[in-house]
Coordinates of N, CA and C in Angstrom, one line a residue:
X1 N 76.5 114.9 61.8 CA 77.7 115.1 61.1 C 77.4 114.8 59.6
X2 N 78.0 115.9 59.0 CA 77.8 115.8 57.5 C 79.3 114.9 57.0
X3 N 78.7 113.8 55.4 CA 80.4 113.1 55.3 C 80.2 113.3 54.0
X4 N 81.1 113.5 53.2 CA 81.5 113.5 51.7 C 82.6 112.9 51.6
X5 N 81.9 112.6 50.2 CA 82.6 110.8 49.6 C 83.0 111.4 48.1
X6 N 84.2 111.6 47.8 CA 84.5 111.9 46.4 C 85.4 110.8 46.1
X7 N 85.2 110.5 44.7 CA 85.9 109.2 43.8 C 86.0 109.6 42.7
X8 N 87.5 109.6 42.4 CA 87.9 110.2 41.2 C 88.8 108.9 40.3
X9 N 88.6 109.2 38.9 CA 89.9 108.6 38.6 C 91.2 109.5 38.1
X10 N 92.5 109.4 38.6 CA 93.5 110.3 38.6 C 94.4 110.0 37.1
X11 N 94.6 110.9 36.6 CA 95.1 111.0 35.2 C 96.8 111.4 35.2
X12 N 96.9 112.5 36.5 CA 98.5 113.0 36.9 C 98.5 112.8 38.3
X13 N 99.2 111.3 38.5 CA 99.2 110.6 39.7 C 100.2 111.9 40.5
X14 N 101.2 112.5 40.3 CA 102.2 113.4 41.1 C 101.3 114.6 41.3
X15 N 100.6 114.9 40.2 CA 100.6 116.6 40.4 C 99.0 116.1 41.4
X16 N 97.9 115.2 40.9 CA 97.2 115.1 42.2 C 97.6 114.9 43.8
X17 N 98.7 114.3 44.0 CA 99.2 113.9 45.4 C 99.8 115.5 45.9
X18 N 100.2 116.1 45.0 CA 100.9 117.4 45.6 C 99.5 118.3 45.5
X19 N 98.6 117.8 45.0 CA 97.1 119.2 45.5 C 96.3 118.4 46.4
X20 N 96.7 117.5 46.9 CA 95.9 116.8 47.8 C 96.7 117.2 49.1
X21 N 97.9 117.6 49.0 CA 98.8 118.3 50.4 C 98.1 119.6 51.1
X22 N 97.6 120.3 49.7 CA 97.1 121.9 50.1 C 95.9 121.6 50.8
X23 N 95.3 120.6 51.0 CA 93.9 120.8 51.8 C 93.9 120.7 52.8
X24 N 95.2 120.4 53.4 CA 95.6 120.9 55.2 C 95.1 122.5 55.1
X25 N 94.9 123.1 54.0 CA 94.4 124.7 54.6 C 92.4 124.9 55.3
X26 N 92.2 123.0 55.0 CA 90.8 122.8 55.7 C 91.4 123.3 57.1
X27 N 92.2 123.0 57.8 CA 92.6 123.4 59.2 C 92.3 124.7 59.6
X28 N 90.9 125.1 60.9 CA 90.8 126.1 61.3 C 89.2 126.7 60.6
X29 N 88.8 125.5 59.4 CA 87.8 126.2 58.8 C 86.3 125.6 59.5
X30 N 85.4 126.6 60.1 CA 84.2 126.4 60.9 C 84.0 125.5 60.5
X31 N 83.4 124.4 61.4 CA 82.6 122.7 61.5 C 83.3 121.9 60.9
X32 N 84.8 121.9 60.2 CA 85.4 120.8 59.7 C 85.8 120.0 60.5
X33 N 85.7 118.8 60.7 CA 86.1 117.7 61.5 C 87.3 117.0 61.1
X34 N 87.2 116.5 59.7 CA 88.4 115.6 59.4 C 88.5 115.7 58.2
X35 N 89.6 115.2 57.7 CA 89.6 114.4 56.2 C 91.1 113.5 56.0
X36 N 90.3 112.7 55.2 CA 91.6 111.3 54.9 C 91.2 110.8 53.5
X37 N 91.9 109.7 52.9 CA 91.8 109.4 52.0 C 93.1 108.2 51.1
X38 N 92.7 107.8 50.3 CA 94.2 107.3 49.3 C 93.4 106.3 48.3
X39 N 94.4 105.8 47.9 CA 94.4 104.7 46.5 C 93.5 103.8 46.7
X40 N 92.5 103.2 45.6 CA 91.9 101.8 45.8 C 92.8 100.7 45.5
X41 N 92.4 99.8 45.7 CA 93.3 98.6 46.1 C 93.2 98.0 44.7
X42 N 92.0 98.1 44.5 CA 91.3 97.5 43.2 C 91.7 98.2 41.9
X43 N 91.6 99.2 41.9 CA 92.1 99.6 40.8 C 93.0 101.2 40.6
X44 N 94.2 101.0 40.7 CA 95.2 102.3 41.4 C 95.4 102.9 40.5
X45 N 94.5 103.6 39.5 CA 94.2 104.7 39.2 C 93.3 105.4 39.9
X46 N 92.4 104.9 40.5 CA 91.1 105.8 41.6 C 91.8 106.0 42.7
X47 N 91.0 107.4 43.6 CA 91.3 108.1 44.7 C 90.1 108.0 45.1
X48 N 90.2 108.0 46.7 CA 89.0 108.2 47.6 C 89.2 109.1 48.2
X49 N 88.4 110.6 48.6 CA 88.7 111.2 49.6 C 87.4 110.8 50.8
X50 N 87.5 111.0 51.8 CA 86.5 111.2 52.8 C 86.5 112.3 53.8
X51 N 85.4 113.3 53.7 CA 85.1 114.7 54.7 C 84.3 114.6 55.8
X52 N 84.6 115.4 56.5 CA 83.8 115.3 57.9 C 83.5 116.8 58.6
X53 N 81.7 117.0 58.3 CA 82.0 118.4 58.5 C 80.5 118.2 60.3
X54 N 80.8 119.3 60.8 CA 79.4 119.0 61.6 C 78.5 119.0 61.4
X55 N 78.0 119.8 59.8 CA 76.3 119.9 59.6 C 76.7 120.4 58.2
X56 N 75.4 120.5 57.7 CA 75.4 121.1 56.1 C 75.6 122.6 55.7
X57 N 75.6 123.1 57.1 CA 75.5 124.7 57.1 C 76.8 125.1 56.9
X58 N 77.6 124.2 58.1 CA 79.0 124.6 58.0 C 79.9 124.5 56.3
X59 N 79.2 123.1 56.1 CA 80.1 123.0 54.6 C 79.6 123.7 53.7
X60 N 78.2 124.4 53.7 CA 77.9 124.9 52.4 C 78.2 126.7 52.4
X61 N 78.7 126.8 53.5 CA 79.7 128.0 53.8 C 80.8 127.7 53.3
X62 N 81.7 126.3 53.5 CA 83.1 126.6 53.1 C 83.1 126.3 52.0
X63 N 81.9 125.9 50.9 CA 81.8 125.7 49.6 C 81.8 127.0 49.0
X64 N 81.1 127.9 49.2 CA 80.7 129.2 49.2 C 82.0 130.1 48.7
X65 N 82.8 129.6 49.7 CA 83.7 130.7 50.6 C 85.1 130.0 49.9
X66 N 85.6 129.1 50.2 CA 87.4 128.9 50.5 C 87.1 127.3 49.3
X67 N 86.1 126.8 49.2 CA 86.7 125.3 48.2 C 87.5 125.6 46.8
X68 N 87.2 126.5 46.2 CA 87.5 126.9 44.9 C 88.8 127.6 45.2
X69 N 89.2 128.1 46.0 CA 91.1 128.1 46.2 C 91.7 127.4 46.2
X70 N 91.0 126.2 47.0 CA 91.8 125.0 47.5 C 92.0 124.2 46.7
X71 N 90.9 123.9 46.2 CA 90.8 122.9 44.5 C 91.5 123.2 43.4
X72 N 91.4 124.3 43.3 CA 92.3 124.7 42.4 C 93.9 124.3 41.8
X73 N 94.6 123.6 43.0 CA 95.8 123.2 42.9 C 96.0 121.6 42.3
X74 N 94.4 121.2 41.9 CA 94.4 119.9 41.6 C 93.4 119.5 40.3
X75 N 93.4 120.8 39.8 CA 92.4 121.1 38.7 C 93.3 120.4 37.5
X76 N 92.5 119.5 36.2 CA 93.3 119.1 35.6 C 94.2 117.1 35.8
X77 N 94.4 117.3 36.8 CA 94.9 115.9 37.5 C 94.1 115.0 37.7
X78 N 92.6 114.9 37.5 CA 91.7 113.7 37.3 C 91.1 114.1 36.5
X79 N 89.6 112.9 36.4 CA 88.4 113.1 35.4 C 87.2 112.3 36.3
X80 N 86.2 112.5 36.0 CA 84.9 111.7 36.4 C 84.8 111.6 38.2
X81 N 85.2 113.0 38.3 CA 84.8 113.3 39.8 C 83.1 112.6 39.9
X82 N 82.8 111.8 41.3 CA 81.8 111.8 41.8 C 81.5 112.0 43.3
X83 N 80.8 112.6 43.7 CA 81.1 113.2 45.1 C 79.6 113.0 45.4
X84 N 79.2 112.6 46.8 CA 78.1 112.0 47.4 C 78.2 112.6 49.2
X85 N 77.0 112.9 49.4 CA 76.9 113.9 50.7 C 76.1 112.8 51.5
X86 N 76.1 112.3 52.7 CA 75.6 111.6 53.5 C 75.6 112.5 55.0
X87 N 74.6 112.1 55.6 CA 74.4 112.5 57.0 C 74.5 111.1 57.6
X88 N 75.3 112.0 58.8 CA 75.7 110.0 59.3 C 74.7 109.9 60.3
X89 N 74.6 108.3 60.5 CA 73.2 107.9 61.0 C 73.2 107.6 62.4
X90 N 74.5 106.2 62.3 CA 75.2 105.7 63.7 C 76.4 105.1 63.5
X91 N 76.7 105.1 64.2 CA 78.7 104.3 64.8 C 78.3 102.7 64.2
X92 N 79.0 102.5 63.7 CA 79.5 101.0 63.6 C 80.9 101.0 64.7
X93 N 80.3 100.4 65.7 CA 81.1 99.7 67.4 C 80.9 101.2 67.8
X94 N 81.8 101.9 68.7 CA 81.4 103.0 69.5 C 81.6 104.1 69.0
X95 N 81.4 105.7 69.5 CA 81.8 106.3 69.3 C 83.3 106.9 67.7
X96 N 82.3 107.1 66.9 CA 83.3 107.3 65.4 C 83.9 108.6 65.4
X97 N 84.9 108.8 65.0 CA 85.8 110.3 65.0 C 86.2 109.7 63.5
X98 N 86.3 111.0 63.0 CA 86.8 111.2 62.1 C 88.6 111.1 61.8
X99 N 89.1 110.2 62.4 CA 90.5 109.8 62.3 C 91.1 109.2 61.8
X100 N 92.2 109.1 60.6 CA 92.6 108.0 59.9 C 94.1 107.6 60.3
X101 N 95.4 108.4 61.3 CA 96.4 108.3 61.2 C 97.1 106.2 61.2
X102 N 95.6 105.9 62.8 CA 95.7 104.6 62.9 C 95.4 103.2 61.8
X103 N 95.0 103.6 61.2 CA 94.3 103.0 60.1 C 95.9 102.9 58.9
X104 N 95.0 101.7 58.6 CA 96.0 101.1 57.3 C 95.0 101.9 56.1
X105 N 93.9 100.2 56.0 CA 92.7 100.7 55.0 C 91.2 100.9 55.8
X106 N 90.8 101.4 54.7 CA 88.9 102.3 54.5 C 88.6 100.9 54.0
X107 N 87.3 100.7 54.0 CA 86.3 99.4 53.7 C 85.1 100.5 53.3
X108 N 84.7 101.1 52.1 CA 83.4 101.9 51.6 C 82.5 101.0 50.8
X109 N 81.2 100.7 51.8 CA 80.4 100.2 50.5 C 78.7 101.1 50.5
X110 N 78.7 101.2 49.2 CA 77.8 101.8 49.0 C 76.5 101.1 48.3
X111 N 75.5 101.3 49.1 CA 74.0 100.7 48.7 C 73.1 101.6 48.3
X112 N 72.3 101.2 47.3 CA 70.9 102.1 46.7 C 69.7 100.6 47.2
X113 N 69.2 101.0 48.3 CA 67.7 100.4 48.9 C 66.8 100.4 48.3
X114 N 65.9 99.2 48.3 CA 65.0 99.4 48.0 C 63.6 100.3 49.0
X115 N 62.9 101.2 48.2 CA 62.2 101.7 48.9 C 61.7 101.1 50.5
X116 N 60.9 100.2 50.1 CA 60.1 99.8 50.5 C 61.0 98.6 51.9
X117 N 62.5 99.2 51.6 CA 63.3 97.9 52.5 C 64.0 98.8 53.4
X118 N 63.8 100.0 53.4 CA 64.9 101.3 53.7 C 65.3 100.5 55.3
X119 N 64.0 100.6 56.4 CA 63.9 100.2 57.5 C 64.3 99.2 58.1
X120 N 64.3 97.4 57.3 CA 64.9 96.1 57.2 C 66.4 96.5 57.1
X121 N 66.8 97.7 55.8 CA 67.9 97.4 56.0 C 68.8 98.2 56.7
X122 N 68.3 99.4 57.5 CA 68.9 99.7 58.4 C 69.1 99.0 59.8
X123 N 67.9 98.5 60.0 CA 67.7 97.3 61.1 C 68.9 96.3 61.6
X124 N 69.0 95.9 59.8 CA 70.1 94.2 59.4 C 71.3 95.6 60.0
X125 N 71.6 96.5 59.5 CA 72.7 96.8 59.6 C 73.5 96.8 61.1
X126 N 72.2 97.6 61.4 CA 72.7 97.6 63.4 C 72.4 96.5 63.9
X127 N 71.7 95.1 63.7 CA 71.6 94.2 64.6 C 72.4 92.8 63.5
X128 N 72.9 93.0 63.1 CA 73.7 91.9 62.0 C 75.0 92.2 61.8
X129 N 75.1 93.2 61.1 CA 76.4 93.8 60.2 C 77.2 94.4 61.1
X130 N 76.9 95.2 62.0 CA 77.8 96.2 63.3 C 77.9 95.1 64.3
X131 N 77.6 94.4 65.1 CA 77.9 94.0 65.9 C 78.9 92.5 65.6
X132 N 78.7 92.3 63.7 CA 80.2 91.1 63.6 C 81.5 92.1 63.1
X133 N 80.9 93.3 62.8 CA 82.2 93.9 62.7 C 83.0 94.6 63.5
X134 N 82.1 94.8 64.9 CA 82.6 95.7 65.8 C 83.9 94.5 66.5
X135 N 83.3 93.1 66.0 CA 84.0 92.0 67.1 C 84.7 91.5 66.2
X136 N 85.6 91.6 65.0 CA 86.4 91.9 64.2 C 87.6 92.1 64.6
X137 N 88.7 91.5 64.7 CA 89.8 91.9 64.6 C 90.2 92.7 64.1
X138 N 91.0 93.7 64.6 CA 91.9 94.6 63.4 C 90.5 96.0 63.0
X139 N 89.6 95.6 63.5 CA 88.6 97.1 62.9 C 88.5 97.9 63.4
X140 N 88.6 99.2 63.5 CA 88.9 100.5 64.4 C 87.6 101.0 64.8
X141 N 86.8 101.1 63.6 CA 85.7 101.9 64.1 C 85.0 102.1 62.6
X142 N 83.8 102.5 62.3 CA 83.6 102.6 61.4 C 81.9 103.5 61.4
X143 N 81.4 104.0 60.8 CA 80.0 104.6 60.1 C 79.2 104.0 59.5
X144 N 77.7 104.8 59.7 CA 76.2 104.3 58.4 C 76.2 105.2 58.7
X145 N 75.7 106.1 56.9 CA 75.3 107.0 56.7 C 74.8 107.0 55.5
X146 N 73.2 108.2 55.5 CA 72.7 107.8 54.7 C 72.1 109.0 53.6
X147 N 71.7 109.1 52.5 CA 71.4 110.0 51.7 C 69.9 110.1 51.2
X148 N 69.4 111.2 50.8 CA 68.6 111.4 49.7 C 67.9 110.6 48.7
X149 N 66.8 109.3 48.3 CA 66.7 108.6 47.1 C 67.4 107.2 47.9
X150 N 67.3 106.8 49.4 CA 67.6 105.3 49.9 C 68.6 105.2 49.4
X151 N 70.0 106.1 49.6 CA 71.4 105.7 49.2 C 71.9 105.6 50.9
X152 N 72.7 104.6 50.8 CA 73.3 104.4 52.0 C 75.2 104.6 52.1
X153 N 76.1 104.8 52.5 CA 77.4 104.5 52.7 C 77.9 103.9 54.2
X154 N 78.3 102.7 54.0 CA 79.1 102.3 55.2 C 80.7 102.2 55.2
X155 N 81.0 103.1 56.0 CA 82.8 103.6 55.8 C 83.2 102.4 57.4
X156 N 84.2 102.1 57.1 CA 85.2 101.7 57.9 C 86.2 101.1 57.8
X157 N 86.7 101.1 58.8 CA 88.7 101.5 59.2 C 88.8 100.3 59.7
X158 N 90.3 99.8 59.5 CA 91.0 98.6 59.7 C 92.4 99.2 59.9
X159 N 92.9 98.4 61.2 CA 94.2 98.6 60.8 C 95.1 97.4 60.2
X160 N 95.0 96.9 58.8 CA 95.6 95.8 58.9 C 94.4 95.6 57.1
X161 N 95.0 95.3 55.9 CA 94.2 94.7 54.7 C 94.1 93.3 54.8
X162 N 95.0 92.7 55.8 CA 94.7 91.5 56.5 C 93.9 91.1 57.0
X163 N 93.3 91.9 58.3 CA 92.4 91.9 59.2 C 91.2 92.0 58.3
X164 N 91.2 92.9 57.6 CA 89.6 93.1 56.5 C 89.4 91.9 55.6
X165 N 90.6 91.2 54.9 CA 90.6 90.3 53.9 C 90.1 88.8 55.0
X166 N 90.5 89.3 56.2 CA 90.2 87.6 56.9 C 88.3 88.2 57.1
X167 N 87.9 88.9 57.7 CA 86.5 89.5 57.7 C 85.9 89.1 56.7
X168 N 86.2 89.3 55.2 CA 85.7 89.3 54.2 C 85.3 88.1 54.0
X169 N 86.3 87.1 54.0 CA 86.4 85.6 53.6 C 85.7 84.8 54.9
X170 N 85.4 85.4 56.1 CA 85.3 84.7 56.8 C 83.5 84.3 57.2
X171 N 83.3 86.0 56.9 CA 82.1 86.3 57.5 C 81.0 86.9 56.5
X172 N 81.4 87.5 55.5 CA 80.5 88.1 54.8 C 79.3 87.7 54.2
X173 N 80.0 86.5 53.3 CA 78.7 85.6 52.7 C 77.5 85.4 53.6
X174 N 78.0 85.1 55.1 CA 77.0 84.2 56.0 C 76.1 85.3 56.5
X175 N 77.1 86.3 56.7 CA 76.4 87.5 57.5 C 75.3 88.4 56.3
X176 N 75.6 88.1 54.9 CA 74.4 89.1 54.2 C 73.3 87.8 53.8
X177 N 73.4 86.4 54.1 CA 72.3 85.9 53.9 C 71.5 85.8 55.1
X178 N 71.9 86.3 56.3 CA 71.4 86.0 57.4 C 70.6 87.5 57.7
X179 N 71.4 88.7 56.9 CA 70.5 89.7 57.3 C 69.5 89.6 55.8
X180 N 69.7 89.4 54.5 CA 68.7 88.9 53.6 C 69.2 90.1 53.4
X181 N 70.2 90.4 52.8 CA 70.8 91.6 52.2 C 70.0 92.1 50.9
X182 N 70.5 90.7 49.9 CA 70.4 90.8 48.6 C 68.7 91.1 48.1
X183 N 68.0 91.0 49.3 CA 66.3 91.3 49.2 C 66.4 93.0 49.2
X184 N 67.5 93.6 50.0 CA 67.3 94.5 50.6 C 67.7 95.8 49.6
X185 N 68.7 95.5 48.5 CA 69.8 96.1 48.0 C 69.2 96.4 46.9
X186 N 68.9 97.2 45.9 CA 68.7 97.0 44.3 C 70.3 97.4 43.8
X187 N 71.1 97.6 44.4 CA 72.9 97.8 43.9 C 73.5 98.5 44.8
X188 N 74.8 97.9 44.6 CA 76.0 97.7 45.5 C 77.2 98.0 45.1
X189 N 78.1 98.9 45.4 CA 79.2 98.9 45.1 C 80.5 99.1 46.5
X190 N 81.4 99.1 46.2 CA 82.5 99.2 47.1 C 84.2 98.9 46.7
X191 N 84.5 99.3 47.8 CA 86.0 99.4 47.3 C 86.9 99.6 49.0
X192 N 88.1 99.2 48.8 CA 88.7 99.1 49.7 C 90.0 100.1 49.6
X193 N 90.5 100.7 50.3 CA 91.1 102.1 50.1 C 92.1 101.9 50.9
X194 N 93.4 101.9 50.1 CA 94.8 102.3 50.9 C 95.2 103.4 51.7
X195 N 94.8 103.8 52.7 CA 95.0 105.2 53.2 C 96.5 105.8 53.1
X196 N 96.6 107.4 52.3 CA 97.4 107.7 52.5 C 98.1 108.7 53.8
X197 N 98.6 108.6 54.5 CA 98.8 109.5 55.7 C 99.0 110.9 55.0
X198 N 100.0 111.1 54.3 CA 100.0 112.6 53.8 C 98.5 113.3 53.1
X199 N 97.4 112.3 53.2 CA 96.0 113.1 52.7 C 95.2 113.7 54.2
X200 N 95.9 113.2 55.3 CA 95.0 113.0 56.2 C 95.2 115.1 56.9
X201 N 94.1 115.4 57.2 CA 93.9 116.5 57.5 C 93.4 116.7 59.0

């Protein structure tokens, strides 16, 4: 499964929410799986979207083909689009679908590896990082996926900014010294995403 990560900052908070409606015409388009998305928490001028296609073939047909209609209704209403392509690797807890209706917030963080740690840190991920978050209250499900140049994305769903904020405070610190994160990382970013239901496709 192919995932795309776009982060914008929005300039016309109305007219982007009403071109973010039209991408329900993803519906019916070969190998799309899903899409969802909304506001950062952090700072509510940014938007998150998140795609879900089966493979690269499928999307780089509907890039080809139908994105430039679609986009079109939202041209103008941000600036400093960045959009990142990942192949997902494995489930954080079981089986991941591309689903957001249950979900409150997204949890995305994104890592650039060091070369030479690519391995360690996929390791820490599945034997450290997935198994305290699968046993997490309030976590739905979540992804590792990874890019081109040891870039990594870990997406996951909460139902509850409660449930993620008690996670955060509770477990994080212990759980990245214990996998030796900070050896592992040369930078880190993330953000935690209000899901909007009317983005969800």
């Amino acid at each position: 499964m192919l995932v795309k990560w776009i982060r914008c900052t929005v300039v016309d908070r109305r007219g982007f929410e009403r071109g973010q409606r039209k991408w329900a015409g993803l519906l019916g388009e070969p190998g799309f799986r899903g899409q969802g998305g909304g506001w950062s928490r952090l700072r509510p001028d940014v938007a998150h979207v998140f795609a879900f296609w089966e493979s690269r073939a499928f999307y780089d047909s509907f890039m080809a083909r139908s994105h430039d209609r679609l986009a079109a209704a939202q041209v103008g209403t941000f600036r400093n689009a960045q959009v990142k392509l990942f192949d997902h690797r494995f489930d954080v807890k079981t089986g991941f679908e591309p689903r957001f209706a249950d979900a409150d917030v997204a949890r995305v963080a994104h890592c650039r590896v060091r070369e030479e740690k690519v391995e360690h840190f996929a390791l820490m991920q599945e034997k450290v990082w997935n198994p305290a978050m699968a046993g997490s209250p309030g976590m739905l499900r979540g992804m590792f996926g990874e890019a081109p140049g040891h870039e990594f994305v870990v997406l996951s769903m909460w139902n509850s900014a409660a449930e993620h904020g008690k996670y955060r405070a509770e477990r994080v610190e212990r759980l990245g010294l214990r996998a030796q994160t900070e050896a592992d990382v040369a930078a880190m970013t993330g953000d935690v995403v209000q899901l909007e239901s009317a983005w969800t496709v």
